[in-house]
Structures are given as structure tokens and as C-alpha cells.
Coordinates of C-alpha atoms and ligand atoms in Angstrom, one line a residue:
X249 CA 66.7 201.0 126.8
X250 CA 63.1 201.8 125.8
X251 CA 62.9 205.0 123.7
X252 CA 65.9 205.9 121.6
X253 CA 67.1 208.9 119.6
X254 CA 69.6 208.1 116.8
X255 CA 71.5 211.3 115.8
X256 CA 72.9 210.8 112.3
X257 CA 70.3 208.2 111.4
X258 CA 70.8 208.4 107.7
X259 CA 74.6 207.8 107.8
X260 CA 76.5 204.6 107.2
X261 CA 76.0 203.2 110.7
X262 CA 72.8 205.1 111.6
X263 CA 70.6 203.9 108.8
X264 CA 71.2 200.3 109.8
X265 CA 71.3 200.8 113.5
X266 CA 68.0 202.7 113.5
X267 CA 66.3 199.8 111.7
X268 CA 67.9 197.2 114.1
X269 CA 66.8 199.1 117.1
X270 CA 63.2 199.3 115.8
X271 CA 63.2 195.5 115.4
X272 CA 64.8 195.1 118.8
X273 CA 62.5 197.5 120.7
X274 CA 59.1 197.0 119.0
X275 CA 57.1 198.7 121.7
X276 CA 59.4 201.7 122.1
X277 CA 60.0 204.8 120.0
X278 CA 63.2 204.8 117.9
X279 CA 63.5 208.3 116.5
X280 CA 65.6 208.8 113.4
X281 CA 67.4 212.1 113.9
X282 CA 68.6 213.8 110.7
X283 CA 69.9 217.2 109.4
X284 CA 68.4 219.1 106.5
X285 CA 69.5 217.7 103.2
X286 CA 69.9 214.1 104.7
X287 CA 66.3 213.2 105.2
X288 CA 65.4 209.6 105.9
X289 CA 63.9 207.8 102.9
X290 CA 62.1 204.6 102.1
X291 CA 61.7 202.1 105.0
X292 CA 63.7 204.2 107.4
X293 CA 61.2 207.1 107.0
X294 CA 58.2 204.8 107.0
X295 CA 59.0 202.5 109.9
X296 CA 59.0 205.0 112.7
X297 CA 59.3 208.6 113.8
X298 CA 61.9 211.0 112.5
X299 CA 62.9 214.5 113.6
X300 CA 65.4 217.2 112.6
X301 CA 68.2 216.7 115.1
X302 CA 71.3 218.9 114.6
X303 CA 73.8 217.5 117.1
X304 CA 75.0 221.1 117.9
X305 CA 71.5 222.3 118.8
X306 CA 70.9 221.3 122.4
X307 CA 67.5 223.0 122.6
X308 CA 66.3 220.9 119.6
X309 CA 67.7 217.7 121.1
X310 CA 66.1 218.4 124.5
X311 CA 62.7 219.0 122.9
X312 CA 62.9 215.6 121.1
X313 CA 64.0 213.9 124.3
X314 CA 61.0 215.3 126.1
X315 CA 58.5 214.6 123.3
X316 CA 59.4 210.9 123.0
X317 CA 60.6 210.3 126.6
X318 CA 64.0 209.3 125.2
X319 CA 66.2 207.4 127.7
X320 CA 69.1 206.5 125.3
X321 CA 70.9 208.6 122.7
X322 CA 73.1 207.1 120.0
X323 CA 75.2 210.0 118.8
X324 CA 76.6 209.1 115.4
X325 CA 77.1 212.5 113.9
X326 CA 80.7 212.7 112.6
X327 CA 83.0 213.4 109.7
X328 CA 85.1 210.4 108.8
X329 CA 88.9 210.6 108.9
X330 CA 89.9 211.7 105.3
X331 CA 87.1 214.4 105.2
X332 CA 88.0 215.6 108.7
X333 CA 91.6 216.2 107.4
X334 CA 90.1 218.5 104.8
X335 CA 87.7 220.3 107.1
X336 CA 89.3 220.1 110.6
X337 CA 87.3 222.9 112.1
X338 CA 84.0 221.5 111.0
X339 CA 85.0 218.1 112.3
X340 CA 85.8 219.6 115.7
X341 CA 82.5 221.5 115.7
X342 CA 80.4 218.4 114.9
X343 CA 82.3 215.9 116.9
X344 CA 83.1 217.9 120.0
X345 CA 80.7 220.9 120.3
X346 CA 78.0 218.5 119.1
X347 CA 79.1 215.9 121.8
X348 CA 79.0 218.6 124.5
X349 CA 75.4 219.5 123.5
X350 CA 74.4 215.8 123.7
X351 CA 76.1 215.2 127.0
X352 CA 74.5 218.3 128.5
X353 CA 71.0 217.2 127.4
X354 CA 71.8 213.7 128.8
X355 CA 72.9 215.2 132.1
X356 CA 69.7 217.3 132.4
X357 CA 67.3 214.7 131.3
X358 CA 68.9 211.5 132.6
X359 CA 69.7 209.8 129.2
X360 CA 72.4 207.2 128.5
X361 CA 74.7 208.1 125.6
X362 CA 76.6 206.0 123.1
X363 CA 79.1 208.1 121.0
X364 CA 81.5 205.8 119.0
X365 CA 85.2 206.1 119.1
X366 CA 87.4 204.4 116.5
X367 CA 90.7 202.8 115.6
X368 CA 91.4 206.4 114.6
X369 CA 91.9 207.3 118.3
X370 CA 95.3 205.7 118.1
X371 CA 98.4 207.1 116.6
X372 CA 102.0 206.3 115.4
X373 CA 103.3 205.8 119.0
X374 CA 100.6 203.2 119.9
X375 CA 101.6 199.6 119.8
X376 CA 100.3 198.4 116.5
X377 CA 99.9 194.7 117.0
X378 CA 97.5 193.5 119.7
X379 CA 96.8 197.1 120.6
X380 CA 95.9 197.0 124.3
X381 CA 92.7 198.5 125.7
X382 CA 94.6 201.0 127.8
X383 CA 97.6 202.3 125.9
X384 CA 99.2 205.4 124.3
X385 CA 96.6 207.5 122.3
X386 CA 98.5 210.3 120.5
X387 CA 96.8 210.5 117.1
X388 CA 98.0 213.1 114.6
X389 CA 94.8 213.4 112.5
X390 CA 91.9 215.7 113.5
X391 CA 89.6 212.8 113.4
X392 CA 91.8 211.0 115.9
X393 CA 92.0 214.1 118.1
X394 CA 88.2 214.4 118.2
X395 CA 87.9 210.7 119.0
X396 CA 90.3 210.8 121.9
X397 CA 88.5 214.0 123.2
X398 CA 85.2 212.1 122.7
X399 CA 86.4 209.3 124.9
X400 CA 87.7 211.6 127.6
X401 CA 84.6 213.9 127.6
X402 CA 82.3 210.9 127.8
X403 CA 84.2 209.4 130.7
X404 CA 84.2 212.9 132.4
X405 CA 80.4 213.1 132.3
X406 CA 80.2 209.6 133.7
X407 CA 82.6 210.3 136.6
X408 CA 81.5 213.8 137.4
X409 CA 77.7 213.7 136.7
X410 CA 76.9 210.0 136.6
X411 CA 75.7 210.1 132.9
X412 CA 75.6 206.6 131.7
X413 CA 78.1 206.9 128.8
X414 CA 79.4 203.8 127.0
X415 CA 81.1 203.3 123.7
X416 CA 83.3 201.2 121.4
X417 CA 86.3 201.9 119.2
X418 CA 84.9 200.8 115.8
X419 CA 87.3 199.3 113.2
X420 CA 86.6 200.0 109.5
X421 CA 83.0 199.0 109.0
X422 CA 81.9 197.1 105.9
X423 CA 78.3 197.0 104.7
X424 CA 76.3 196.5 101.5
X425 CA 73.6 198.8 102.6
X426 CA 75.1 202.3 102.6
X427 CA 78.5 203.4 101.3
X428 CA 80.7 205.2 103.8
X429 CA 81.9 208.7 102.8
X430 CA 85.4 209.9 103.3
X431 CA 87.0 207.3 105.5
X432 CA 90.4 205.7 105.4
X433 CA 88.9 202.2 105.4
X434 CA 86.3 202.8 102.7
X435 CA 88.4 200.8 100.2
X436 CA 87.3 197.6 101.9
X437 CA 83.7 198.4 101.0
X438 CA 84.3 199.8 97.5
X439 CA 86.3 196.8 96.4
X440 CA 83.2 194.6 96.7
X441 CA 81.1 197.0 94.6
X442 CA 83.8 196.9 91.9
X443 CA 84.0 193.1 92.0
X444 CA 80.3 192.5 91.7
X445 CA 80.0 195.1 88.9
X446 CA 82.8 193.5 87.0
X447 CA 85.0 196.6 87.2
X448 CA 88.7 197.1 87.9
X449 CA 89.4 198.4 91.4
X450 CA 91.9 201.2 92.0
X451 CA 93.1 200.7 95.6
X452 CA 94.1 203.9 97.5
X453 CA 95.8 201.9 100.3
X454 CA 99.2 200.2 99.8
X455 CA 99.7 196.4 99.9
X456 CA 100.8 195.3 103.4
X457 CA 98.8 198.0 105.2
X458 CA 96.8 196.0 107.9
X459 CA 93.8 197.6 109.6
X460 CA 91.1 196.2 111.9
X461 CA 87.8 195.7 109.9
X462 CA 84.3 194.5 110.9
X463 CA 81.2 193.5 109.2
X464 CA 78.3 195.8 110.0
X465 CA 76.0 193.2 111.6
X466 CA 78.7 192.6 114.3
X467 CA 79.2 196.3 114.8
X468 CA 75.4 196.9 115.3
X469 CA 75.1 194.0 117.7
X470 CA 78.1 195.4 119.7
X471 CA 76.5 198.9 119.9
X472 CA 73.2 197.4 121.2
X473 CA 74.7 194.8 123.5
X474 CA 77.0 197.3 125.2
X475 CA 74.1 199.7 126.0
X476 CA 72.2 196.8 127.5
X477 CA 75.2 195.3 129.4
X478 CA 75.1 195.0 133.2
X479 CA 76.7 198.2 134.4
X480 CA 78.2 196.5 137.5
X481 CA 80.4 194.5 135.2
X482 CA 81.9 197.5 133.3
X483 CA 85.4 198.4 134.4
X484 CA 85.9 200.4 131.3
X485 CA 83.3 202.7 129.5
X486 CA 84.8 205.0 126.9
X487 CA 85.8 203.2 124.8
X488 CA 86.1 199.5 124.4
X489 CA 88.4 197.9 121.7
X490 CA 86.3 195.6 119.6
X491 CA 87.8 193.5 116.9
X492 CA 86.8 190.7 114.5
X493 CA 89.3 190.6 111.5
X494 CA 92.4 192.4 110.3
X495 CA 93.6 192.3 106.7
X496 CA 95.6 194.3 104.1
X497 CA 94.4 194.9 100.5
X498 CA 96.1 191.8 99.2
X499 CA 94.2 189.6 101.6
X500 CA 90.8 190.9 100.7
X501 CA 91.7 190.8 97.0
X502 CA 92.7 187.1 97.4
X503 CA 89.4 186.4 99.1
X504 CA 87.4 188.1 96.4
X505 CA 89.4 186.3 93.7
X506 CA 88.3 182.9 95.1
X507 CA 84.8 184.0 93.9
X508 CA 85.8 186.2 91.0
X509 CA 89.1 184.8 89.6
X510 CA 89.3 187.5 86.9
X511 CA 88.9 190.4 89.3
X512 CA 91.5 193.1 88.6
X513 CA 93.0 195.5 91.1
X514 CA 95.8 198.1 90.8
X515 CA 97.2 200.5 93.3
X516 CA 97.0 204.3 93.2
X517 CA 97.9 205.2 96.8
X518 CA 96.3 208.3 98.3
X519 CA 99.0 209.9 100.5
X520 CA 96.5 211.4 103.0
X521 CA 94.6 208.1 103.6
X522 CA 97.9 206.1 103.6
X523 CA 99.5 208.3 106.2
X524 CA 96.4 207.9 108.4
X525 CA 96.3 204.1 107.8
X526 CA 100.0 203.8 108.7
X527 CA 99.3 205.4 112.1
X528 CA 96.4 203.1 113.0
X529 CA 96.7 199.7 114.7
X530 CA 97.1 196.5 112.6
X531 CA 95.0 194.6 115.1
X532 CA 93.4 195.5 118.4
X533 CA 93.2 193.4 121.6
X534 CA 89.5 193.3 122.5
X535 CA 89.7 191.0 125.6
X536 CA 88.2 193.7 127.9
X537 CA 85.1 193.8 125.8
X538 CA 84.9 190.1 125.8
X539 CA 85.3 189.9 129.6
X540 CA 83.1 192.8 130.7
X541 CA 80.1 192.5 128.4
X542 CA 80.6 189.2 126.5
X543 CA 81.5 190.8 123.1
X544 CA 81.9 188.1 120.4
X545 CA 81.8 188.7 116.7
X546 CA 80.2 186.3 114.2
X547 CA 81.9 187.1 110.9
X548 CA 85.4 186.6 109.6
X549 CA 86.8 187.7 106.2
X550 CA 85.5 184.6 104.4
X551 CA 81.9 184.6 105.7
X552 CA 81.7 188.4 105.3
X553 CA 82.8 188.1 101.7
X554 CA 80.2 185.5 101.0
X555 CA 77.4 187.6 102.5
X556 CA 78.6 190.9 100.9
X557 CA 78.6 189.3 97.4
X558 CA 75.2 187.7 97.8
X559 CA 73.7 191.0 99.0
X560 CA 75.5 193.2 96.5
X561 CA 74.4 191.0 93.6
X562 CA 70.8 191.3 94.7
X563 CA 71.2 195.1 95.1
X564 CA 73.3 195.9 92.0
X565 CA 72.5 193.3 89.3
Ligands
AKB61 C1 87.4 205.9 108.8 O1 88.1 205.3 108.0 O2 87.6 207.1 109.0 C2 86.5 205.2 109.7 C3 87.1 204.7 111.0 C4 87.9 203.5 111.0 O3 86.8 205.3 112.0 N1 85.9 204.1 108.9

């Protein structure tokens, strides 16, 4: 990996991944791809090149690949699960027609491609505890449908054309840098903002609903380590289960109350998000990622909570 294009560089994952890649590849070009209306700002804009890169525009992507001699594409353009339920056709267009454009460019120009999948690729008939790497994937949300199709198309381009596609199934990602928008797991980010601001938190997910979650530094490390892994060790490609912690709203509340004993939370369950959450795994088995490319997370709920609070205090207060 020398020169990289990040499509969706101003989103929740992209804004941090682009900066990490720039630190990781100081002599290469890490291009921040964005769409009109979501331009990079601040250090993201100042620390390296940026280009308009609509994921559905193969000609535009191809021109960027040529201009910067791109060898790896991180394709992060996506609508999250709750928004995708409201705009299913747009979700399909971005996630699948966009992916096809990326894969075609990669096939023609010899790029490796990372397009994340998610815990959303599983559904109600999936085993929910210790969800295996290879198991039933029959999601009922449009987000999930696009994620399963993403995994299959990415594997198809690897087996048929030799395109070096690799990816992970991200859990809900938690970060103090950028808020997610329209996901089912967003509550686990928003709860920290409320605690640090001294506000009551209204939780849209019911007590007892467990989902896999992960602190962003682990997620970014996984995305980079997988693309640099020795391909001869990879039995799987699209996509690897990766896990670090699983909790329900009561557990994260209890962890925050160790630092903010007066923090208040009440429930107002959102039926759309709750139905999606009920269909997702409680906890995934990530042993294949551990065996095939040495995946190992650093953060658990307690250490993540400490770090989130330190950083949100500096950001918000
Ligand atoms: C969402 O909630 O939609 C995402 C995801 C788990 O893929 N954070």
C-alpha cells in the first residue's frame, strides 16, 4: 500500500482513517475523496490532497487513480442502517452501483479494494451469540441486503478477476471525533456526549439489547492491518468478523455512572432501530481474523469510556 484513495473521507470512519493513513504512509499520497457538500475541512483538507470522488462515477474515480498512481481504494461511501431503511433505493445505488464502479476501476487499473461490511449483514436467523465467521446471512434491512451483496461482489471480483478485495464486518463504531449519522448503534456514541455535557440521555434502544461495539482506534488499525496482511495467510476475504466488546444500554450506562454518578438516562425506544438491533448478533466470533491476520483489539468498555470522556471534555467543555 503506497498511494491510497479514501472514498467517503469526510464521514465517520473516513475522516479518521484518512488521517491515520497519512501518518502511516508519510511518503505516499492519501487522497481524501469527497462529494459536493461534504468537503474536507481543517487538518483533513490541509494535510494532503483531496478530490471530488462520487462513488458512482467510474470515470472520475479512474482519473484520480491515474493522477495519483493509486494502488489501494478504501470505499467508505454508505448510508447507515436507519437512514437506509428510509431511503432504500438510494442506499442500493450508493452501496451497490457505487461498489461496482469501484470494482471495475480496480479491475482495470490493478488496485486493491477495502469496502466494509457490518454486523448488519446478519439477520434474525443468524446464531446471535458467538456468531460464526461463516453462517446464515439473511438480513431483512436494506442496509443488510447491501452489505451481503457487498461481500459477495467483492469475493466475486477476487475469484473471477484476481482483484485484491478484503474487508471486515464492523461492529457499531464509537468515536469522539465525528458523530455517526443514522445508524442503529449511534446511541453508544451519543450517550457519551450527553454525559459530558451534563444532559439527560434518551435511549432509543431497549435495555437488554446487546450488540457488538468497537472503539474507533481499533477499527482503524484493523482496516489498515488487513490491507497489509500477507495474502497467502488469508483463507477468507469478504468479510472478516472483528469484535472487541458487546454491551447493552444498561452496561454502558453503569460504566458512565462510575465516572458521572448523577448521569440520567430514560428509554424512548425507536421501533425501526430496535427491530434492526434485535436482528443483529449479540457478539461475533472473530477467531478467523485472529488466526489469519493477527487481529487483536486494544480497548474494552472501561478503557474506551475513560478515553472517550477525556477527549470529549477537551472537545466540548
Ligand atoms: C449502523 O448502526 O448502521 C452501523 C453499523 C453497525 O453498521 N453503525
